[in-house]
Short mmCIF file of C-alpha atoms in Angstrom, two decimals:
data_model
loop_
_atom_site.label_atom_id
_atom_site.label_comp_id
_atom_site.label_asym_id
_atom_site.label_seq_id
_atom_site.Cartn_x
_atom_site.Cartn_y
_atom_site.Cartn_z
CA UNK A 19 -26.12 -39.58 168.74
CA UNK A 20 -25.88 -43.27 170.01
CA UNK A 21 -23.19 -45.68 168.30
CA UNK A 22 -23.99 -48.04 165.93
CA UNK A 23 -23.18 -51.49 167.41
CA UNK A 24 -23.09 -54.68 165.71
CA UNK A 25 -22.66 -58.25 167.24
CA UNK A 26 -20.85 -60.82 164.96
CA UNK A 27 -21.38 -64.45 166.06
CA UNK A 28 -19.13 -66.66 163.69
CA UNK A 29 -20.97 -70.28 163.87
CA UNK A 30 -19.40 -73.83 162.74
CA UNK A 31 -22.03 -76.63 163.59
CA UNK A 32 -23.98 -74.74 166.65
CA UNK A 33 -27.15 -76.09 166.03
CA UNK A 34 -27.37 -76.83 169.83
CA UNK A 35 -26.77 -73.07 171.22
CA UNK A 36 -27.31 -70.75 168.59
CA UNK A 37 -30.88 -70.13 168.84
CA UNK A 38 -30.55 -69.48 172.67
CA UNK A 39 -27.56 -67.18 172.07
CA UNK A 40 -29.44 -64.93 169.58
CA UNK A 41 -32.48 -64.96 172.20
CA UNK A 42 -30.12 -63.32 174.70
CA UNK A 43 -29.28 -60.57 172.42
CA UNK A 44 -33.06 -60.11 171.74
CA UNK A 45 -33.88 -59.98 175.65
CA UNK A 46 -30.85 -57.39 175.98
CA UNK A 47 -32.45 -54.72 173.34
CA UNK A 48 -35.50 -55.04 175.55
CA UNK A 49 -34.17 -53.60 178.35
CA UNK A 50 -31.21 -51.34 177.21
CA UNK A 51 -31.58 -48.19 175.44
CA UNK A 52 -28.40 -49.19 173.48
CA UNK A 53 -29.77 -51.38 170.85
CA UNK A 54 -27.28 -54.13 169.33
CA UNK A 55 -27.67 -55.43 165.56
CA UNK A 56 -26.54 -58.78 165.08
CA UNK A 57 -25.05 -60.87 162.02
CA UNK A 58 -24.39 -64.70 162.43
CA UNK A 59 -21.50 -65.95 160.20
CA UNK A 60 -22.50 -69.54 159.46
CA UNK A 61 -19.09 -71.11 158.47
CA UNK A 62 -19.97 -73.80 156.17
CA UNK A 63 -21.79 -75.83 158.82
CA UNK A 64 -23.00 -79.61 157.98
CA UNK A 65 -25.18 -79.88 160.95
CA UNK A 66 -28.96 -77.54 161.13
CA UNK A 67 -27.43 -74.61 161.99
CA UNK A 68 -28.81 -73.13 158.64
CA UNK A 69 -32.03 -74.48 158.94
CA UNK A 70 -32.46 -73.07 162.30
CA UNK A 71 -31.18 -69.86 161.34
CA UNK A 72 -33.54 -69.52 158.10
CA UNK A 73 -36.48 -71.01 160.19
CA UNK A 74 -36.05 -68.07 163.20
CA UNK A 75 -35.26 -65.43 160.87
CA UNK A 76 -31.81 -64.92 162.36
CA UNK A 77 -29.97 -62.55 160.26
CA UNK A 78 -26.88 -64.37 158.71
CA UNK A 79 -24.38 -64.79 156.05
CA UNK A 80 -23.92 -68.25 154.74
CA UNK A 81 -20.60 -69.17 153.79
CA UNK A 82 -20.47 -72.17 151.21
CA UNK A 83 -17.35 -73.39 152.54
CA UNK A 84 -15.62 -73.49 156.10
CA UNK A 85 -12.93 -70.79 156.34
CA UNK A 86 -12.04 -71.23 160.10
CA UNK A 87 -12.71 -68.60 162.89
CA UNK A 88 -10.44 -65.82 161.33
CA UNK A 89 -11.99 -65.84 157.80
CA UNK A 90 -15.63 -66.27 159.33
CA UNK A 91 -14.95 -63.27 162.07
CA UNK A 92 -13.28 -61.00 159.07
CA UNK A 93 -16.53 -61.73 156.93
CA UNK A 94 -18.45 -60.06 159.63
CA UNK A 95 -16.00 -57.28 160.00
CA UNK A 96 -16.29 -56.65 156.08
CA UNK A 97 -20.31 -56.43 156.68
CA UNK A 98 -19.79 -54.10 159.81
CA UNK A 99 -17.41 -51.68 157.36
CA UNK A 100 -19.77 -51.66 154.78
CA UNK A 101 -22.84 -51.09 156.66
CA UNK A 102 -21.42 -48.16 158.57
CA UNK A 103 -20.94 -49.32 162.17
CA UNK A 104 -18.99 -47.62 164.84
CA UNK A 105 -18.29 -50.82 167.26
CA UNK A 106 -18.14 -54.27 166.38
CA UNK A 107 -18.22 -56.98 169.09
CA UNK A 108 -16.96 -60.79 168.58
CA UNK A 109 -19.57 -63.13 170.35
CA UNK A 110 -19.50 -66.88 170.70
CA UNK A 111 -22.36 -69.09 169.23
CA UNK A 112 -21.99 -71.65 171.93
CA UNK A 113 -23.09 -69.79 175.08
CA UNK A 114 -19.90 -68.93 176.80
CA UNK A 115 -20.45 -65.18 176.22
CA UNK A 116 -22.56 -63.40 178.64
CA UNK A 117 -24.38 -60.19 176.89
CA UNK A 118 -24.85 -58.59 180.04
CA UNK A 119 -21.20 -57.60 179.85
CA UNK A 120 -21.61 -55.81 176.31
CA UNK A 121 -21.84 -52.61 177.91
CA UNK A 122 -18.55 -52.92 179.93
CA UNK A 123 -16.79 -53.60 176.90
CA UNK A 124 -18.25 -50.96 174.65
CA UNK A 125 -17.95 -48.01 177.26
CA UNK A 126 -14.05 -47.79 177.24
CA UNK A 127 -14.22 -47.19 173.39
CA UNK A 128 -17.27 -44.90 173.32
CA UNK A 129 -15.42 -42.86 175.91
CA UNK A 130 -12.21 -42.94 173.81
CA UNK A 131 -10.01 -44.73 176.18
CA UNK A 132 -9.60 -47.99 173.96
CA UNK A 133 -9.68 -48.89 170.53
CA UNK A 134 -9.86 -52.53 171.36
CA UNK A 135 -11.39 -54.11 174.43
CA UNK A 136 -10.87 -57.73 175.41
CA UNK A 137 -13.31 -59.58 177.87
CA UNK A 138 -11.33 -61.41 180.19
CA UNK A 139 -11.38 -64.01 183.12
CA UNK A 140 -8.16 -63.52 184.48
CA UNK A 141 -8.40 -59.80 185.47
CA UNK A 142 -9.23 -58.28 188.92
CA UNK A 143 -13.29 -58.07 189.06
CA UNK A 144 -13.97 -60.84 186.81
CA UNK A 145 -16.72 -63.40 188.17
CA UNK A 146 -16.17 -65.79 186.13
CA UNK A 147 -15.97 -69.56 187.64
CA UNK A 148 -15.11 -71.21 183.93
CA UNK A 149 -11.54 -70.20 183.37
CA UNK A 150 -10.81 -73.68 181.01
CA UNK A 151 -8.42 -76.31 181.79
CA UNK A 152 -5.15 -75.66 183.43
CA UNK A 153 -3.07 -76.80 180.36
CA UNK A 154 -4.88 -73.94 178.42
CA UNK A 155 -4.35 -71.76 181.17
CA UNK A 156 -0.57 -72.23 181.03
CA UNK A 157 -0.79 -71.78 177.48
CA UNK A 158 -2.46 -68.50 177.59
CA UNK A 159 -0.02 -67.23 179.95
CA UNK A 160 2.86 -68.36 177.82
CA UNK A 161 1.26 -66.36 174.79
CA UNK A 162 0.62 -63.41 177.38
CA UNK A 163 4.33 -63.22 178.24
CA UNK A 164 5.31 -63.35 174.81
CA UNK A 165 2.94 -60.43 173.78
CA UNK A 166 4.21 -58.64 176.69
CA UNK A 167 8.17 -59.05 175.32
CA UNK A 168 7.34 -57.82 172.17
CA UNK A 169 4.91 -55.05 172.93
CA UNK A 170 5.48 -54.11 176.44
CA UNK A 171 2.07 -54.36 177.18
CA UNK A 172 0.88 -57.04 179.76
CA UNK A 173 -2.70 -58.71 178.88
CA UNK A 174 -4.11 -61.87 180.35
CA UNK A 175 -6.86 -63.50 178.53
CA UNK A 176 -5.22 -63.42 175.18
CA UNK A 177 -7.22 -65.97 173.40
CA UNK A 178 -10.57 -64.61 174.69
CA UNK A 179 -12.91 -64.21 171.79
CA UNK A 180 -15.24 -61.81 173.50
CA UNK A 181 -13.90 -58.76 171.88
CA UNK A 182 -14.78 -55.32 170.60
CA UNK A 183 -13.14 -52.76 168.42
CA UNK A 184 -13.78 -49.16 167.08
CA UNK A 185 -14.46 -47.88 163.41
CA UNK A 186 -10.46 -47.60 162.79
CA UNK A 187 -10.11 -51.22 163.70
CA UNK A 188 -13.24 -52.31 161.96
CA UNK A 189 -11.76 -50.97 158.53
CA UNK A 190 -8.43 -52.43 159.22
CA UNK A 191 -9.60 -56.16 159.87
CA UNK A 192 -11.95 -55.85 157.08
CA UNK A 193 -8.84 -55.79 154.78
CA UNK A 194 -6.45 -57.74 156.87
CA UNK A 195 -6.96 -60.30 159.39
CA UNK A 196 -5.21 -63.11 160.58
CA UNK A 197 -6.80 -66.49 159.55
CA UNK A 198 -4.63 -68.58 161.85
CA UNK A 199 -4.27 -67.89 165.64
CA UNK A 200 -6.76 -64.65 164.91
CA UNK A 201 -7.08 -63.22 168.70
CA UNK A 202 -3.38 -63.32 169.88
CA UNK A 203 -2.10 -62.20 166.62
CA UNK A 204 -4.51 -59.70 165.84
CA UNK A 205 -4.07 -58.18 169.31
CA UNK A 206 -0.17 -58.20 168.76
CA UNK A 207 -0.87 -56.40 165.58
CA UNK A 208 -2.83 -53.77 167.15
CA UNK A 209 -0.50 -53.09 169.85
CA UNK A 210 2.39 -53.05 167.28
CA UNK A 211 0.60 -50.11 165.76
CA UNK A 212 0.26 -48.13 168.75
CA UNK A 213 -3.51 -48.67 169.59
CA UNK A 214 -5.04 -49.11 172.87
CA UNK A 215 -6.08 -52.28 174.22
CA UNK A 216 -7.94 -52.83 177.47
CA UNK A 217 -9.17 -55.91 179.39
CA UNK A 218 -12.33 -55.77 180.69
CA UNK A 219 -13.66 -58.16 183.33
CA UNK A 220 -16.29 -60.38 182.14
CA UNK A 221 -17.96 -63.55 183.28
CA UNK A 222 -17.74 -66.80 181.07
CA UNK A 223 -19.72 -69.90 180.94
CA UNK A 224 -19.11 -73.48 179.74
CA UNK A 225 -20.13 -74.44 176.12
CA UNK A 226 -23.36 -75.27 175.65
CA UNK A 227 -22.96 -77.51 172.87
CA UNK A 228 -20.56 -77.98 169.67
CA UNK A 229 -16.91 -78.66 169.72
CA UNK A 230 -14.24 -76.39 170.33
CA UNK A 231 -12.26 -75.22 167.53
CA UNK A 232 -8.66 -76.17 169.53
CA UNK A 233 -8.73 -79.75 169.94
CA UNK A 234 -6.56 -81.28 172.77
CA UNK A 235 -3.90 -83.05 170.21
CA UNK A 236 -3.48 -79.76 168.19
CA UNK A 237 -2.37 -77.65 171.49
CA UNK A 238 1.48 -78.48 171.21
CA UNK A 239 0.92 -77.49 167.15
CA UNK A 240 -1.13 -74.34 168.20
CA UNK A 241 1.19 -72.92 170.73
CA UNK A 242 4.49 -73.30 168.98
CA UNK A 243 3.00 -71.45 165.78
CA UNK A 244 1.45 -68.97 167.51
CA UNK A 245 4.49 -68.14 169.57
CA UNK A 246 6.46 -68.12 166.52
CA UNK A 247 3.88 -65.82 164.67
CA UNK A 248 4.28 -63.30 167.56
CA UNK A 249 7.88 -63.26 167.27
CA UNK A 250 7.61 -62.64 163.61
CA UNK A 251 5.82 -59.84 164.07
CA UNK A 252 7.89 -58.54 166.98
CA UNK A 253 10.78 -58.66 164.52
CA UNK A 254 9.44 -57.33 161.83
CA UNK A 255 7.69 -54.24 163.07
CA UNK A 256 10.08 -53.01 165.27
#
């Protein structure tokens, strides 16, 4: 029996790219046996995102207030759990993620080799030319090192939002998901609970529009807090 797969797209002010992103998923479904269902989480957008979603009949949940990436994605996981999906994939609405790598993310979960897969720009086999700025790459390497210290697992693209999880983690994330720094913190929690995480080489693109949720002036604050959160998990979960 084919697994039920849900694409969760958190969207905050993505009027420039949300329609084209959704269109790539429709095109995927035309040429693949595995059919993907999509739910967009409109995270309190103040631009024309909601109008575009309604006009084009794109399945979505409208949040009245902006919850941030963690709250928006958890809303998607709640939807996935309540509707009986076997696999949920986090997928950016800004055009950075390539739908053609979905099968690569899903297969290790289907084959019981992973509970979570992460689309990575930094592992062997990745054809991604877009790898973010040098400063952010240094930050990613630092977070990766801290996760390795406390979990004994080396991951490389620890802030990647292109991720897939199985039914057990859908249930867990629907009830408990970090509101801040969700990707590295949730991954650390998953590893500390003995679950298997596998990185998969993918290609990523630069944003088609909108603004990143991590602004340059916040980078130092972001780094300090995410590293402290990882240390806290490492200490209290041992």
